[in-house]
CSV table of C-alpha atoms in Angstrom, one decimal:
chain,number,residue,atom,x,y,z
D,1,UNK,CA,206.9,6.9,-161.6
D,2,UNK,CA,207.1,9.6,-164.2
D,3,UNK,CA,209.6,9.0,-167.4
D,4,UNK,CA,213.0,10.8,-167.9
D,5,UNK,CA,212.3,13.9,-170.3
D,6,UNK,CA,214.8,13.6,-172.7
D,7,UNK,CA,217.3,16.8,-173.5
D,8,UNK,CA,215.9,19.7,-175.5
D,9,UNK,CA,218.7,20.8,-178.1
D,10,UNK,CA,218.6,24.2,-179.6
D,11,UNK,CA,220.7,24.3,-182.6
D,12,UNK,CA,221.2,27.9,-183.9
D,13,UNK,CA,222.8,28.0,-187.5
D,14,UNK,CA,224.9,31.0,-188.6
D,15,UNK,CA,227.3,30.1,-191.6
D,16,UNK,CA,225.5,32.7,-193.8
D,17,UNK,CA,226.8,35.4,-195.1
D,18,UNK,CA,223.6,37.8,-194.8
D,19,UNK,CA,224.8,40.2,-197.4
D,20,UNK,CA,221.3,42.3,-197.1
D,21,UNK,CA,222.4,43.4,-194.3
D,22,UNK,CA,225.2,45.3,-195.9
D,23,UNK,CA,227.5,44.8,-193.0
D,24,UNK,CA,231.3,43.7,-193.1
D,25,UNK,CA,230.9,40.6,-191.3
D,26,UNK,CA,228.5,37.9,-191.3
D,27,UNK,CA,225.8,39.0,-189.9
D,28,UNK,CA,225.5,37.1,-187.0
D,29,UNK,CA,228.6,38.2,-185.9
D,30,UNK,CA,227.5,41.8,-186.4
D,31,UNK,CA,227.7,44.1,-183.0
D,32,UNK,CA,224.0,45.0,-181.3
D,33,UNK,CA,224.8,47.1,-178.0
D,34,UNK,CA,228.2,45.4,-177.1
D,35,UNK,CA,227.1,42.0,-178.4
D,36,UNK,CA,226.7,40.1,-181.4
D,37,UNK,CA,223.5,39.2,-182.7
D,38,UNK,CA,224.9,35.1,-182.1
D,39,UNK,CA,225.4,36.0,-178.7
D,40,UNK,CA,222.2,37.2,-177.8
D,41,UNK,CA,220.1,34.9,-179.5
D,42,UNK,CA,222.4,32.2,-177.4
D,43,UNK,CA,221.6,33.9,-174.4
D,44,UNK,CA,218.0,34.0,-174.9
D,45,UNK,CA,217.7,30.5,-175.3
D,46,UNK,CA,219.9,29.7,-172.0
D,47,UNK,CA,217.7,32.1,-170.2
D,48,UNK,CA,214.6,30.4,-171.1
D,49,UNK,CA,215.2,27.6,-169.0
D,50,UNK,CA,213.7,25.0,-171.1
D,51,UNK,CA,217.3,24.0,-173.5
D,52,UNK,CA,219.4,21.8,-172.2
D,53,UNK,CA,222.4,22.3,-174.2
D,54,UNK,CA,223.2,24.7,-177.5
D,55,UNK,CA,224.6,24.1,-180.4
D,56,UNK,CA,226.0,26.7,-182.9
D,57,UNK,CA,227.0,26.3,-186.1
D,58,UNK,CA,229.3,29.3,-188.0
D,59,UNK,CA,231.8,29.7,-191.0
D,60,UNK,CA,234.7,26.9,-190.5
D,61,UNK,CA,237.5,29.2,-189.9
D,62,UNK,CA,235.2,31.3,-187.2
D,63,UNK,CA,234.8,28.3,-184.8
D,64,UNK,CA,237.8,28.6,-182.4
D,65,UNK,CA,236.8,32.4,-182.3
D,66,UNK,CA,233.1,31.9,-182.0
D,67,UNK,CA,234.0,29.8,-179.0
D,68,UNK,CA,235.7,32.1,-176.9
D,69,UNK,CA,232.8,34.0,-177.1
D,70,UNK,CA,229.9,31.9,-175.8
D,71,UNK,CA,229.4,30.0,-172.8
D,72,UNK,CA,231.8,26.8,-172.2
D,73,UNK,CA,228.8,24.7,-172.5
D,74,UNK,CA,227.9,25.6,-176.0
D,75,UNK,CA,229.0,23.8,-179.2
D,76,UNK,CA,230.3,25.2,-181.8
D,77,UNK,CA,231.2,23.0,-185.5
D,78,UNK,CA,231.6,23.9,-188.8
D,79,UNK,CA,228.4,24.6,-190.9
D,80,UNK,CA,227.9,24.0,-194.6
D,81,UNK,CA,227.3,26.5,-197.8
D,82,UNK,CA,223.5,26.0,-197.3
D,83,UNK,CA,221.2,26.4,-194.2
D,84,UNK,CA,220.1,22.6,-194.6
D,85,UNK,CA,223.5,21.6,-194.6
D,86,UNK,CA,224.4,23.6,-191.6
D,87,UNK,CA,221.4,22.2,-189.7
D,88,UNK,CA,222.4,18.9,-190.4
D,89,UNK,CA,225.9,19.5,-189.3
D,90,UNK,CA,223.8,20.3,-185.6
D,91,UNK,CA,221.9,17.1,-185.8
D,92,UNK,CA,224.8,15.2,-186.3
D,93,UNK,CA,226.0,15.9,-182.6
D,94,UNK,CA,222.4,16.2,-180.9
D,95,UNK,CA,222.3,12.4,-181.3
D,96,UNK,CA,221.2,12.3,-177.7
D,97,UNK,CA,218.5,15.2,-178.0
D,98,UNK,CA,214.7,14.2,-177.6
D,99,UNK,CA,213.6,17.8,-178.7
D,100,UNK,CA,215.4,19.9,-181.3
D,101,UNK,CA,214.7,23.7,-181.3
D,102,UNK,CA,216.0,25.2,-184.6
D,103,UNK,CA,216.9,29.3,-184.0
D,104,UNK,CA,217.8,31.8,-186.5
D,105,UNK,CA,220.9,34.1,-184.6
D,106,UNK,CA,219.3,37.3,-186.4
D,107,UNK,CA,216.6,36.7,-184.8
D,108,UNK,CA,218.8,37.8,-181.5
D,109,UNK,CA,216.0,39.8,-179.5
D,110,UNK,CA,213.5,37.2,-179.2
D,111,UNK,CA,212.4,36.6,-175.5
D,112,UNK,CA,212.9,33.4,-173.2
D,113,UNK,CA,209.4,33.7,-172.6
D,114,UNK,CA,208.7,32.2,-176.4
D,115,UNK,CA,211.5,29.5,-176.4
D,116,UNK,CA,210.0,28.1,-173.3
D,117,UNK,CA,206.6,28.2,-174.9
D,118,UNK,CA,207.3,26.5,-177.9
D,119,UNK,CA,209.5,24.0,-175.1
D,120,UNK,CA,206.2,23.2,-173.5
D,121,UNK,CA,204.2,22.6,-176.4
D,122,UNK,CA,206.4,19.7,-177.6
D,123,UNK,CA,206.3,18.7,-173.8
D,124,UNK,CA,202.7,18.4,-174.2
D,125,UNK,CA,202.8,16.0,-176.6
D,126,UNK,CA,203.1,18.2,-179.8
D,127,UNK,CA,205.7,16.7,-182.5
D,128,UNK,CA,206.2,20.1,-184.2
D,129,UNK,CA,205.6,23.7,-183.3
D,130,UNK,CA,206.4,27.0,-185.1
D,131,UNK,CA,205.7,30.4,-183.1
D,132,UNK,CA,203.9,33.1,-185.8
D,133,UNK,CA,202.4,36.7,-185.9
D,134,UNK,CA,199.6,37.7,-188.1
D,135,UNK,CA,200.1,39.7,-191.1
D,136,UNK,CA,199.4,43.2,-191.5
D,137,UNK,CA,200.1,43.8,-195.0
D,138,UNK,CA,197.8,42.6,-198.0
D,139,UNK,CA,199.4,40.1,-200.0
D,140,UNK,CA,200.0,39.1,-204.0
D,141,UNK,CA,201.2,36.7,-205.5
D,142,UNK,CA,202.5,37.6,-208.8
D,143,UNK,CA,204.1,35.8,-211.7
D,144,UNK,CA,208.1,36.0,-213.1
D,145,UNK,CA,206.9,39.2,-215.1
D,146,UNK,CA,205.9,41.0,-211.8
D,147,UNK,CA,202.1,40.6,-213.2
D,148,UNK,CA,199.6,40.0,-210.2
D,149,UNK,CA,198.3,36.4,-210.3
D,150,UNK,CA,196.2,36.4,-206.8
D,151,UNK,CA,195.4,38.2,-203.6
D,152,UNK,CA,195.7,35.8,-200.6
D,153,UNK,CA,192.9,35.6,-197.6
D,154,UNK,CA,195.1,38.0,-195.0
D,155,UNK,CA,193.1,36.0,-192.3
D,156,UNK,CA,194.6,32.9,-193.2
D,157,UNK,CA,198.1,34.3,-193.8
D,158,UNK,CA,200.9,34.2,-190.7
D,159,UNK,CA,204.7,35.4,-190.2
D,160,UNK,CA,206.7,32.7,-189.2
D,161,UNK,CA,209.5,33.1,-186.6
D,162,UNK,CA,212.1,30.9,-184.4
D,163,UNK,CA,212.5,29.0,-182.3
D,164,UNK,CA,210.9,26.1,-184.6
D,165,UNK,CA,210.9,23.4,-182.0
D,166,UNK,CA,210.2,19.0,-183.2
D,167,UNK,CA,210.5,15.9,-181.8
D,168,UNK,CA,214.2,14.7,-182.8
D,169,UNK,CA,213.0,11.7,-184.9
D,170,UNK,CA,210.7,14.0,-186.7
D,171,UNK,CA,213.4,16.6,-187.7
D,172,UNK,CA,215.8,14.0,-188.6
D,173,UNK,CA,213.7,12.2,-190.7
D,174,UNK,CA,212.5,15.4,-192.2
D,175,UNK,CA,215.9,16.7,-193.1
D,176,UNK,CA,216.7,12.5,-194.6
D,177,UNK,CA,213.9,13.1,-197.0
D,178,UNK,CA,214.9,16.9,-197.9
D,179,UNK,CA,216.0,17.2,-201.6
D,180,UNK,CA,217.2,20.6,-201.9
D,181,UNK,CA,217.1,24.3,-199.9
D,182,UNK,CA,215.4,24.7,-197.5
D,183,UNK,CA,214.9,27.9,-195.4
D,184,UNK,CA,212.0,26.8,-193.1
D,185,UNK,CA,212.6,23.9,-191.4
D,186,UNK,CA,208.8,23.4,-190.7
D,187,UNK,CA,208.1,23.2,-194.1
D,188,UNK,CA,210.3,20.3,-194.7
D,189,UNK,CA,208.2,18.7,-191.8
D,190,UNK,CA,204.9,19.6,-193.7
D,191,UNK,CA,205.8,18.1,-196.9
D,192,UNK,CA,206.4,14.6,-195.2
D,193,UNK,CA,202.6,15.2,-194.5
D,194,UNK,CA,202.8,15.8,-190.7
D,195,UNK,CA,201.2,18.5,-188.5
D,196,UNK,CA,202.5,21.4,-187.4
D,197,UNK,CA,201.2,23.3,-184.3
D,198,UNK,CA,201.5,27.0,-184.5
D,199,UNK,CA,201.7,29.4,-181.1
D,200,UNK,CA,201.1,33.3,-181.3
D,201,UNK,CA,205.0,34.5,-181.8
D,202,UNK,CA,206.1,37.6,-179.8
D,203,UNK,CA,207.1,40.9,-181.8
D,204,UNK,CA,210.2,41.0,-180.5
D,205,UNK,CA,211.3,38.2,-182.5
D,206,UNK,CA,211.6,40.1,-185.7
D,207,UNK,CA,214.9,39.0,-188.0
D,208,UNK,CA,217.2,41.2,-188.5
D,209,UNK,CA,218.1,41.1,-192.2
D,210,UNK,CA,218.1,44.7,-193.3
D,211,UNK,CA,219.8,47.7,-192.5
D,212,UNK,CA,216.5,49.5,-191.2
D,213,UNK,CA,216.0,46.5,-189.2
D,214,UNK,CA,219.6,46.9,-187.6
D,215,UNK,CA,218.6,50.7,-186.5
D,216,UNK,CA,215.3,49.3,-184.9
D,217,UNK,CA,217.0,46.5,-182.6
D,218,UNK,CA,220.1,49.0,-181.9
D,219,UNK,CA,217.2,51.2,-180.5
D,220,UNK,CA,215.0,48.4,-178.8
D,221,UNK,CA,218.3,47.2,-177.1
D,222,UNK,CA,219.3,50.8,-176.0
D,223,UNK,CA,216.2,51.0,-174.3
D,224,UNK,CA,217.1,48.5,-172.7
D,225,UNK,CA,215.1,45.2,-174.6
D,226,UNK,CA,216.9,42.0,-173.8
């Protein structure tokens, strides 16, 4: 007889304020051909197939609103002044959740084809998985006067994207034993001294965090991505 799977739970956090984005609202409330940026990442990880339920966390006084926007079955609660506080505000009522997928909302064009990915990984047995891109730029590393300290190996280097997907006990006791902020959730993973899996990402799953990054998904959605 083959076991239950246990639900996947996607939590998305957007309480920030993303003021590099030098919109009026938050950014992921920020309109990308008709939808917000929250919206579409929501509906990218329904359409994958692989979530069982979604939960969103936004700005206190935006959660009625932020509701009458999404799906029925999504919740929506309050999120914190941080990102780890936020996350933890999801965890709190994914108590149920076997697998917890952690999405970034401005990172609202990235295809179902990737969440289910990352789902099957952690289906096959992995207890944490990040999708990545390779970097085309040459890195430094530099010191608090701007003066170059180090060139990193480019070969070794990788972009890190969302969905980050773990085993629920793995995330929770990851977040028990974070002391600070955090803004990768992997990395609070790696510093418990556990392994995480990484999948070739998917371009399309760029964050939107700048204005020039705005223009480039307002064109990728006109022509009709996602």
């Amino acid at each position: 007889m083959t076991a239950e799977r246990g639900p996947v739970v996607a939590l998305v956090p957007a309480a920030g304020q993303g003021v590099r984005l030098g919109e009026m609202t938050p950014k992921a409330f920020v309109d990308l051909g008709g939808k917000t940026m929250l919206v579409r990442a929501v509906d990218g990880l329904l359409q994958s197939g692989a979530v069982d339920r979604v939960v969103v966390i936004v700005p206190e006084e935006l959660v009625d609103s932020t509701r009458d926007t999404l799906p029925g079955a999504v919740v929506v609660v309050p999120g914190g002044s941080e990102r780890t506080d936020s996350v933890r505000a999801g965890l709190a009522v994914a108590d149920d959740a076997e697998y917890v997928l952690v999405h970034d909302a401005a990172r609202a064009l990235t295809p179902p084809s990737l969440i289910a990915r990352v789902v099957a990984e952690l289906r096959c047995g992995r207890d944490a998985v990040i999708p990545v891109l390779p970097v085309t730029d040459t890195i430094k590393t530099v010191d608090v006067l701007g003066a170059v300290t180090g060139t990193p190996e480019r070969s070794e280097l990788r972009a890190v994207q969302t969905p980050q997907g773990f085993t629920a006990p793995l995330l929770r006791r990851a977040y028990a034993a974070a002391d600070g902020i955090a803004t990768d959730d992997a990395g609070l993973v790696e510093r418990l001294g556990e392994q995480v899996r990484s999948i070739v990402g998917e371009p399309r799953a760029f964050k939107i965090t700048t204005p020039l990054d705005l223009v480039l998904a307002r064109a990728l959605v006109e022509e009709g991505v996602n």
